[in-house]
Structure formats: C-alpha cells, structure tokens
Tab-separated table of C-alpha atoms in Angstrom:
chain	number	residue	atom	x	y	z
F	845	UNK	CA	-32.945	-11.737	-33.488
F	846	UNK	CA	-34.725	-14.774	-32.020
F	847	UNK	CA	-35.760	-15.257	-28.563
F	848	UNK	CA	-33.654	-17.652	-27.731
F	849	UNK	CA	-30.326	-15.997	-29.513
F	850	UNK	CA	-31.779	-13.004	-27.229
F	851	UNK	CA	-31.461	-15.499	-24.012
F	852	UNK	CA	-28.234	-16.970	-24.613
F	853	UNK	CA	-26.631	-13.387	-25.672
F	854	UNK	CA	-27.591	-12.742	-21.398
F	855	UNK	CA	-25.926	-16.236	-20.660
F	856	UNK	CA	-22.859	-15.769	-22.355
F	857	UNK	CA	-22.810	-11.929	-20.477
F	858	UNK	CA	-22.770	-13.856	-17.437
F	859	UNK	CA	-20.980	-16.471	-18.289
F	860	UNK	CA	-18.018	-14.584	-19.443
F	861	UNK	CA	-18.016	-13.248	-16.319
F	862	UNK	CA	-18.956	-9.729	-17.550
F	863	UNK	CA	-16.293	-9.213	-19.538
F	864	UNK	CA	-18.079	-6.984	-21.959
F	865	UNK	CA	-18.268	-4.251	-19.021
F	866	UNK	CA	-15.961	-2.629	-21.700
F	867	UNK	CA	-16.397	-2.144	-25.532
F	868	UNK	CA	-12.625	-3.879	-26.079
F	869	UNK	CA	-11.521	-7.427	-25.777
F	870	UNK	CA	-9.095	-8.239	-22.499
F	871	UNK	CA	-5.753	-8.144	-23.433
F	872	UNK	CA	-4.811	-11.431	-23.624
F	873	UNK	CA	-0.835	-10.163	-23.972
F	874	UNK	CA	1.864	-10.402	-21.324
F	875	UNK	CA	5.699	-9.695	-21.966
F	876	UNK	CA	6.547	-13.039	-22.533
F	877	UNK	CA	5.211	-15.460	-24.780
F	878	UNK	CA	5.445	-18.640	-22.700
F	879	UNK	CA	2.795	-17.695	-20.277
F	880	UNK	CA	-0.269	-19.564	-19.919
F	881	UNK	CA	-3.201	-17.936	-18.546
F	882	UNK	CA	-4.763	-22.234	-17.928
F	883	UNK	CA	-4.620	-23.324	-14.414
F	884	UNK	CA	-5.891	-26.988	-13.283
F	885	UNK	CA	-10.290	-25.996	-12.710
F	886	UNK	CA	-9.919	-27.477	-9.105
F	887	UNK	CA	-6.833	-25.009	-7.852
F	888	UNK	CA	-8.883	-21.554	-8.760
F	889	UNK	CA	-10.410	-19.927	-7.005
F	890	UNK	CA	-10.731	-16.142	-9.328
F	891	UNK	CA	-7.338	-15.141	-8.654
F	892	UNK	CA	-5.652	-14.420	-11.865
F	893	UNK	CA	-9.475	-12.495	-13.086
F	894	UNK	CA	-9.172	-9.657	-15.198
F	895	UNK	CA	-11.328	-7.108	-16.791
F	896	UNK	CA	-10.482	-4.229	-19.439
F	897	UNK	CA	-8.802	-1.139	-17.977
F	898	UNK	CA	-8.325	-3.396	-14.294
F	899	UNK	CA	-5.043	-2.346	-13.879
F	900	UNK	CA	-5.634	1.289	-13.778
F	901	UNK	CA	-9.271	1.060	-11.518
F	902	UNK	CA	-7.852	-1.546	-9.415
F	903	UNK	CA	-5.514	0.156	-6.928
F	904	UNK	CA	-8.215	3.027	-6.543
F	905	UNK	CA	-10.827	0.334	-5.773
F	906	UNK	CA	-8.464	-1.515	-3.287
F	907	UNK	CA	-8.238	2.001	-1.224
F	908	UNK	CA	-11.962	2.359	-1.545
F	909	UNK	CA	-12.977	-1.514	-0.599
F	910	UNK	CA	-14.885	-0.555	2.713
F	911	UNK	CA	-16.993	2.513	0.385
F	912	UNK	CA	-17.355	0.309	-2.405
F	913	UNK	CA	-19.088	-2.316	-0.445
F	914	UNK	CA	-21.297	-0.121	1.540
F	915	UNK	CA	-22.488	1.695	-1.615
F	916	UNK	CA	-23.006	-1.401	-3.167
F	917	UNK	CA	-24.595	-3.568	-0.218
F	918	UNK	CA	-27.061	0.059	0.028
F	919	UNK	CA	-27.796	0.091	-3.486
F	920	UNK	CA	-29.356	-3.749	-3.740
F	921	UNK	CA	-31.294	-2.958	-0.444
F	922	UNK	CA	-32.538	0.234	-2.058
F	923	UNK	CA	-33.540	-0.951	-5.557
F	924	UNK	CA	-33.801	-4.121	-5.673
F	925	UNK	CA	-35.252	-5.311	-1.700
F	926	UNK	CA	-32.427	-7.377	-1.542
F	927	UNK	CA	-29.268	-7.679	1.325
F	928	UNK	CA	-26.460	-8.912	-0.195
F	929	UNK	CA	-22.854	-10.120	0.509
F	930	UNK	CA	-19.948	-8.594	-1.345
F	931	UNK	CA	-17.274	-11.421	-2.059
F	932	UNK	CA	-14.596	-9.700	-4.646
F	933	UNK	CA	-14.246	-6.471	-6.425
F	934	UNK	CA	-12.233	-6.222	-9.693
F	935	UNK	CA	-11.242	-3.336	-11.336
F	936	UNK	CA	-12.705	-2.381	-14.930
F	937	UNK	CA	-12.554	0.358	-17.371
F	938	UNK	CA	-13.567	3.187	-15.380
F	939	UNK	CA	-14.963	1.019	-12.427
F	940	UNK	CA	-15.232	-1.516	-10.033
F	941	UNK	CA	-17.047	-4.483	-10.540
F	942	UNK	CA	-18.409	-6.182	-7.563
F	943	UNK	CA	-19.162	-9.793	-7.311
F	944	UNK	CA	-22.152	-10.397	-4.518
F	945	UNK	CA	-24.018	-13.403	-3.286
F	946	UNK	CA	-27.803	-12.546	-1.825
F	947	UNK	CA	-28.432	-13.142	1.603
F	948	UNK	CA	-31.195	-15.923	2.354
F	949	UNK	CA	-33.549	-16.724	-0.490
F	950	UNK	CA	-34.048	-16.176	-3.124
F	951	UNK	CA	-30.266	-17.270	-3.698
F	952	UNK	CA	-28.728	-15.967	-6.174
F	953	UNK	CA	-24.937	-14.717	-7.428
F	954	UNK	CA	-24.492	-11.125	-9.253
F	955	UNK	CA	-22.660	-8.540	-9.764
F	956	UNK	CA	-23.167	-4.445	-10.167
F	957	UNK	CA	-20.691	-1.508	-11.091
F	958	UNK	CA	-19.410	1.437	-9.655
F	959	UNK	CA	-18.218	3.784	-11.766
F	960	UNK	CA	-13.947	4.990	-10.823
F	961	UNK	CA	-13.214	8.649	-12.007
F	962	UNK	CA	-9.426	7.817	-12.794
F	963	UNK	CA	-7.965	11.242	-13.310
F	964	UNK	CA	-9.336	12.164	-9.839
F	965	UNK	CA	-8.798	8.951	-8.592
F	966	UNK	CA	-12.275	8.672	-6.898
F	967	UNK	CA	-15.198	6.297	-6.653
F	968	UNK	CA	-18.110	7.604	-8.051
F	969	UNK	CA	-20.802	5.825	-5.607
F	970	UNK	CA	-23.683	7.942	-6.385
F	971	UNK	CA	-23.306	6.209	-9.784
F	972	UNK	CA	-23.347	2.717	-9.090
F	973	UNK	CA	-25.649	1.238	-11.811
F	974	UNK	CA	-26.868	-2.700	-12.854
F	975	UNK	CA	-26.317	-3.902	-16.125
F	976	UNK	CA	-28.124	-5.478	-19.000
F	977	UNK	CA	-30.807	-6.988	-17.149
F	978	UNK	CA	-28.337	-9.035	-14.584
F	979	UNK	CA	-29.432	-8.603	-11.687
F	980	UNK	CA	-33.088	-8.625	-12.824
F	981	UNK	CA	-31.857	-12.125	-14.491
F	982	UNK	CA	-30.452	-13.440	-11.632
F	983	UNK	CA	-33.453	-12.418	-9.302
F	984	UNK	CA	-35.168	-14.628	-11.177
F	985	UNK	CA	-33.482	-17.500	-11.278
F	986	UNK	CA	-33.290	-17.407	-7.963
F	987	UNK	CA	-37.253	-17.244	-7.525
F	988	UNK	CA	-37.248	-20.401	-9.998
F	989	UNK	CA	-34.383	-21.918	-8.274
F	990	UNK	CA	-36.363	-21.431	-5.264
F	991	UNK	CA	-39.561	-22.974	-5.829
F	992	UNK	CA	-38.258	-25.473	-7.892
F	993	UNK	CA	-35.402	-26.366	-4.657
F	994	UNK	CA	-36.044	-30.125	-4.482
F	995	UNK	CA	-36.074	-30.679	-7.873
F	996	UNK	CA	-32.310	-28.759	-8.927
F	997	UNK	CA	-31.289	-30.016	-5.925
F	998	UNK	CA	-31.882	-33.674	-6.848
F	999	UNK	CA	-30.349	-32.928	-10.427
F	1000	UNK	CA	-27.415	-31.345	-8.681
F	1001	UNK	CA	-27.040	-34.387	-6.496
F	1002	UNK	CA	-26.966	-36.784	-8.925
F	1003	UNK	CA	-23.783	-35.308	-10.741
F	1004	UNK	CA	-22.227	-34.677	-7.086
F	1005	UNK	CA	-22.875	-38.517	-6.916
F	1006	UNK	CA	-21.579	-39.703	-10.571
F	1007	UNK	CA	-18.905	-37.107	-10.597
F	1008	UNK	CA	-15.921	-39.298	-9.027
F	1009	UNK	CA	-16.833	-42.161	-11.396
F	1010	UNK	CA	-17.021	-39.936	-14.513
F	1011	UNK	CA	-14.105	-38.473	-13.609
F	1012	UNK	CA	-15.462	-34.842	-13.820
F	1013	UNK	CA	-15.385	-31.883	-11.317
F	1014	UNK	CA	-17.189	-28.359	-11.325
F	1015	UNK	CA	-15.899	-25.530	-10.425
F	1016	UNK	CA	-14.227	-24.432	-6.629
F	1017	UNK	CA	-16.916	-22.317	-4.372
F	1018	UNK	CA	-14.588	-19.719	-4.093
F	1019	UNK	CA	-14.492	-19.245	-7.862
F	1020	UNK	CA	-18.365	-19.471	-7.998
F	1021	UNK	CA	-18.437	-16.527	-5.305
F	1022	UNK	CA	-15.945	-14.377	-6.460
F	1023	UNK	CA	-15.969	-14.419	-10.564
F	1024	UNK	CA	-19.056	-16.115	-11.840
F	1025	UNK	CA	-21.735	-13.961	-11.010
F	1026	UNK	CA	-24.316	-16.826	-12.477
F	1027	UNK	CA	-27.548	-15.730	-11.190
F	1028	UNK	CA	-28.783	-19.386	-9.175
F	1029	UNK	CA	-25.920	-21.297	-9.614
F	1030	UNK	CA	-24.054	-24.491	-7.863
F	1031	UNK	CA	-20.707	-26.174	-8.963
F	1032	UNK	CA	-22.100	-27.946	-11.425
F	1033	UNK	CA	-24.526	-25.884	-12.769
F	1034	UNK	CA	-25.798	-22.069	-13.182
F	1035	UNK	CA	-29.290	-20.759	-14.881
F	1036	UNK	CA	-30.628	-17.303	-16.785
F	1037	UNK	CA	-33.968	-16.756	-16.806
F	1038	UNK	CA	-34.912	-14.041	-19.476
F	1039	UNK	CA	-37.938	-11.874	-18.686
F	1040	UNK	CA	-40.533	-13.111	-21.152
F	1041	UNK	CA	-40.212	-16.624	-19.500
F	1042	UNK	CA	-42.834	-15.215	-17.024
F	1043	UNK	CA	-43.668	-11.573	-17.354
F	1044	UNK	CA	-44.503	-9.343	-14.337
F	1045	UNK	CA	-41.747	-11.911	-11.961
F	1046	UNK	CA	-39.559	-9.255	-11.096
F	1047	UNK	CA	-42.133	-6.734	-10.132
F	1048	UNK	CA	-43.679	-9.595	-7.883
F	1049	UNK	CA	-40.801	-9.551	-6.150
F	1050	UNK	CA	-40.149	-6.103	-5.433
F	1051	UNK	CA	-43.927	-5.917	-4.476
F	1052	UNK	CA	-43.133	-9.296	-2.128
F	1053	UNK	CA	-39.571	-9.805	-1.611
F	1054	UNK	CA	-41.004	-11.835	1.533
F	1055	UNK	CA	-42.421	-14.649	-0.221
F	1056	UNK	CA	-42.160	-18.164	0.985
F	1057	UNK	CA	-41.020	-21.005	-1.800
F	1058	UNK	CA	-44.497	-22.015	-1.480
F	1059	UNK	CA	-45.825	-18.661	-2.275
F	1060	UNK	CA	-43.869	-18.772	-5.496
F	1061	UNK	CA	-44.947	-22.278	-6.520
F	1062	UNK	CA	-47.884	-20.457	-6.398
F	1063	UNK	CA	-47.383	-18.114	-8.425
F	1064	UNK	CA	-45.562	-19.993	-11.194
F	1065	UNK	CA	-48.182	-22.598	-11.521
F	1066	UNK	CA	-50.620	-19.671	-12.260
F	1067	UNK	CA	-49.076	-18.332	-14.326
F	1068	UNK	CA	-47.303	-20.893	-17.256
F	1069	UNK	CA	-43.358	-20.471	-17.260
F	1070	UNK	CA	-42.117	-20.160	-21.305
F	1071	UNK	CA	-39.442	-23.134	-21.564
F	1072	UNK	CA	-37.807	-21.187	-24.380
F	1073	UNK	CA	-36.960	-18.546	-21.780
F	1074	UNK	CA	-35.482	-20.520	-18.933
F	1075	UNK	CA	-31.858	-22.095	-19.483
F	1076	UNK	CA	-30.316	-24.366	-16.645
F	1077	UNK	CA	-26.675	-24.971	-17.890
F	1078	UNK	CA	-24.262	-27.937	-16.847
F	1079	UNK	CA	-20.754	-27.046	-16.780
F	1080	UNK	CA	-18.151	-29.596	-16.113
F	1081	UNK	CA	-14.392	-30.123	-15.938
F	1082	UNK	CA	-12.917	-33.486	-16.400
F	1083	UNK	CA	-10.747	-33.878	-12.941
F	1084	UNK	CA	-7.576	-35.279	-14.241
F	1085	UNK	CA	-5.196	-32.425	-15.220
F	1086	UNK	CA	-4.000	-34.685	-18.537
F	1087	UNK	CA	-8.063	-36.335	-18.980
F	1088	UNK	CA	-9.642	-35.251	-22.520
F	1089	UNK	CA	-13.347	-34.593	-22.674
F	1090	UNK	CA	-15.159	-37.866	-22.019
F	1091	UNK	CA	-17.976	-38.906	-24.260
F	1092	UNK	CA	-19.207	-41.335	-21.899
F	1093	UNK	CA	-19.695	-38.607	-19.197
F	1094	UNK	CA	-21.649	-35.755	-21.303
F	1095	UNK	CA	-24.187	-39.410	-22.729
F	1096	UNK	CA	-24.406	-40.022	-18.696
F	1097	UNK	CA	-25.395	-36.778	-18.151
F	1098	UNK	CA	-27.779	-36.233	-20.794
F	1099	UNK	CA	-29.442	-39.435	-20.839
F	1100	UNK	CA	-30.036	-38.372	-16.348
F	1101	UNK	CA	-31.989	-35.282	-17.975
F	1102	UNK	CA	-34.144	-37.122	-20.504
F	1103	UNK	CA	-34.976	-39.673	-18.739
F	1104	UNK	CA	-35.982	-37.567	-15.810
F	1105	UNK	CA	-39.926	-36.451	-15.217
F	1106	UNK	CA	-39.208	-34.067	-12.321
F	1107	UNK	CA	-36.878	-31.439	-13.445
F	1108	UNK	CA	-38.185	-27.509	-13.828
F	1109	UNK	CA	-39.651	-26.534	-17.326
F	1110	UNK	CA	-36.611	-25.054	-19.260
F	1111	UNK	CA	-33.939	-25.881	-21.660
F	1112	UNK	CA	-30.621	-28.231	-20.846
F	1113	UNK	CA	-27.284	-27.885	-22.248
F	1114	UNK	CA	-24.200	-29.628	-21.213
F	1115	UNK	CA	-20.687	-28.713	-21.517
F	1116	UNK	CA	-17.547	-31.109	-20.604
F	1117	UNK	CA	-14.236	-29.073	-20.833
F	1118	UNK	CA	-10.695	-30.342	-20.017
F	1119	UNK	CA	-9.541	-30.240	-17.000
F	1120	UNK	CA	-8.094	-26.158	-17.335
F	1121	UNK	CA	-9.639	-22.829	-16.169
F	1122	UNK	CA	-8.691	-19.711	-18.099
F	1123	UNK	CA	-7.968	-17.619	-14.357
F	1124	UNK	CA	-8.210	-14.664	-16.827
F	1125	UNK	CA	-11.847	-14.986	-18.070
F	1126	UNK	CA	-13.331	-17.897	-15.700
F	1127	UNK	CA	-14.048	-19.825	-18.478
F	1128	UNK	CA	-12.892	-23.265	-19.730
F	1129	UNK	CA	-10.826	-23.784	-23.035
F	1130	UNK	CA	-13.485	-23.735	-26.074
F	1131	UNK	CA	-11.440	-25.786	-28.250
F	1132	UNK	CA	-11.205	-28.660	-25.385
F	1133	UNK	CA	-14.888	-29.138	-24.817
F	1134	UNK	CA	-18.078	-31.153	-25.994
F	1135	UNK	CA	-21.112	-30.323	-25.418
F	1136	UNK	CA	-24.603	-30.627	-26.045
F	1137	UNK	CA	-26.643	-27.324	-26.429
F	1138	UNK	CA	-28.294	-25.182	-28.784
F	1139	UNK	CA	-29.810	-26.365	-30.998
F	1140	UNK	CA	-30.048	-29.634	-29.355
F	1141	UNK	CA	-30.434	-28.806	-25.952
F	1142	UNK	CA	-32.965	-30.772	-23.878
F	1143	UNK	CA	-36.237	-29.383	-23.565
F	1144	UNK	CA	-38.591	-29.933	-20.247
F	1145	UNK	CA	-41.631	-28.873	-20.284
C-alpha cells in the first residue's frame, strides 16, 4: 500500500466520523421505506448520528455522561498533555464514543472510546483507549494548523468571503463539535497529518506541550515537512436545498489554491456536495458531489 493510500485510509476514518469503531456497516434500515436519512447541511447539527450497536450502549452511556466525561477529560490530560472539552457522546458497539475539542492550542477536534460492558450494563473507564493513530493525527494537525495560523486562516477567509456568491455553505459548528472529530478543522475545511510527514512531532509535543506557535515554526522549518503526508481538505455544500454541484464554484476554489504562494506545504482536494447531510454518517451524498482530489489534488510545497 502506498503512502498516500495509507494517509487517506486515516482521512476517510475521520471523515466518516469513525464509523468503523465496529467491524459491520451501520444499518442503514428503518421500518419504513420512505425515510430519508438527508437533512438540508445548514439545519444539522449531529442529531440523527449513529454508530453500530448505538442503540444498545447508548442508554448506559446517557446514565454514565458525568463518568464518561471525567474518565475521558483524565485520560487526554494523562496521556496525551492535553485538557480537553467533551461536546457529545454516542453510543457504539460495546462503547461510547466521545467527541472532544482541545482546550487552547494546539486546536484540534477528536474523539476516544470507552469501552460499555452491556450484559452488566457498566462503563468500563479503566479501558478507555485511542484509536488508529487519531488522536496522534489530530495532535498534529493542530501543531501545523498552529504555526501555519495566518496562512489557513487567510485560505479559510477567502471561502467565508466567496461563499454567499458561490452559493456554497460548510458545515454548522455544532456539527463540527459534536460528529466530525477532524483533527484541525473549520467549516470549510479539516486536515490529517500522517506521522511520516515529520517524524518525532508527536513526541515533541508530549516532551513540550507548552510550545508557543513560534516555537513550532521553529521546529518545522528545521526539520522539512513531507507534502505527501499532510492533506488539508475543502468540504463544501451548495446552500440552496434544490442547487446541484456548481462547476464554477469547485474552478473558483481551486484556481484560489494554485494561484496562491502562501499556503502550508501539503496536498489540496476539494469536494462540492449538494446541499444534503446524511445526519446518520455526517457525510454528504457521494453520488451528488464533484470534486477535485486524488490523484489530482493540488500540491504545495
């Protein structure tokens, strides 16, 4: 497997919200077969979100909220250096999976897992456990994110700016907080960072979770960041609830990121979806979106 197919496998874990928590697909089935899981992008806000096995965790983990959050707020101090804020916690197959938003900077959206004995119906929070490199991924994007402030913020501005005349929206806050879970993310926009973009980051930051941005403009400039392992990811929704996918927004877009000379090292994609949210998976409707991404995303270096 290539590098990059290794990198996007860890975007699409995040981006799906971490719905591979459990071996088996959601259930996509209800008991009637007019329902539609598609709500209009700018009304959700994550309610509707489910994972595999939810409806059996999820009334344990509503009795357990205040534990839950403790153990989980305890555990990102403990082994990561990091305070955190828990947002939402959804019941999976055999746990609770809690969305959190760091506290300060480096800024930065995750999520970790406490397991749920369900026969017993207890929480299990001497297990609670990080996944597939997330939080480590999201760490550092939010390093990157961090020294690199006025330049995403600038890139992030501009589509604030456009957005109204494209006729595109991102997605609510409240949906970013409480489902996404996209490492440094906005709106617009969210990033993974894998490991072999710059080795020895997150043990930096465990030795120095202190560091000023300028301390880790430092660092990075010492020490060359790998474009192939940094992806910065546009994600729009077109803002009328009827509006297909408009070409003339994603060549706006991308023609912002080529022509620009000041954005972070990495690799661009762009995605323009309808205007609909699945409120079941937090993603947009695959078969209503263009895009421009692997292999023609937009390399910075």
């Amino acid at each position: 497997m290539t590098i990059h197919k290794q990198l996007i496998g860890l975007s699409l874990l995040v981006l799906v919200g971490c719905q591979s928590i459990s071996e088996t697909p959601v259930d996509q089935s209800t008991s009637t077969d007019t329902f539609d899981p598609f709500v209009s992008v700018q009304d959700y806000t994550g309610e509707g979100y489910t994972l595999d096995g939810g409806k059996e965790t999820q009334p344990i983990a509503d009795e357990n909220l205040k534990k839950i959050e403790e153990t989980v707020k305890r555990f990102f101090v403990e082994e990561y250096k990091t305070e955190v804020i828990v947002h939402n916690v959804v019941g999976a197959l055999n746990a609770a999976t809690v969305f959190v938003e760091s506290v300060g900077e480096p800024h930065f959206y995750t999520y970790a897992v406490v397991p749920i004995d369900v026969e017993h119906l207890k929480v299990q929070s001497e297990e609670v456990y990080s996944q597939n490199d997330t939080v480590e991924n999201a760490i550092r994007t939010g390093i990157y994110g961090m020294a690199y402030d006025k330049e995403f913020t600038e890139l992030n501005d501009f589509i604030q700016e456009v957005a109204p005349e494209l006729g595109v929206a991102g997605i609510t806050e409240e949906a970013l907080a409480n489902v996404k879970g996209n490492g440094y993310s906005t709106s617009f926009m969210y990033t993974s960072m894998g490991d072999f973009a710059l080795e020895g980051l997150n043990e930096k930051y465990l030795e120095n979770p202190s560091f000023k941005a300028s301390e880790w403009i430092s660092f990075l400039e010492e020490n060359k960041v790998n474009s192939e392992g940094v992806l910065i990811t546009i994600q729009l929704f077109m803002e009328d609830e009827t509006a297909k996918p408009n070409e003339d927004a994603l060549e706006s877009i991308v023609t912002y990121i080529e022509q620009s000379d000041d954005l972070p090292v990495g690799l661009y994609s762009v995605y323009i979806n309808d205007n609909k949210i699945n409120k079941r998976t937090a993603n947009g409707n695959d078969e209503h979106q263009i895009k421009r991404a692997h292999p023609y995303d937009i390399r910075k270096e």
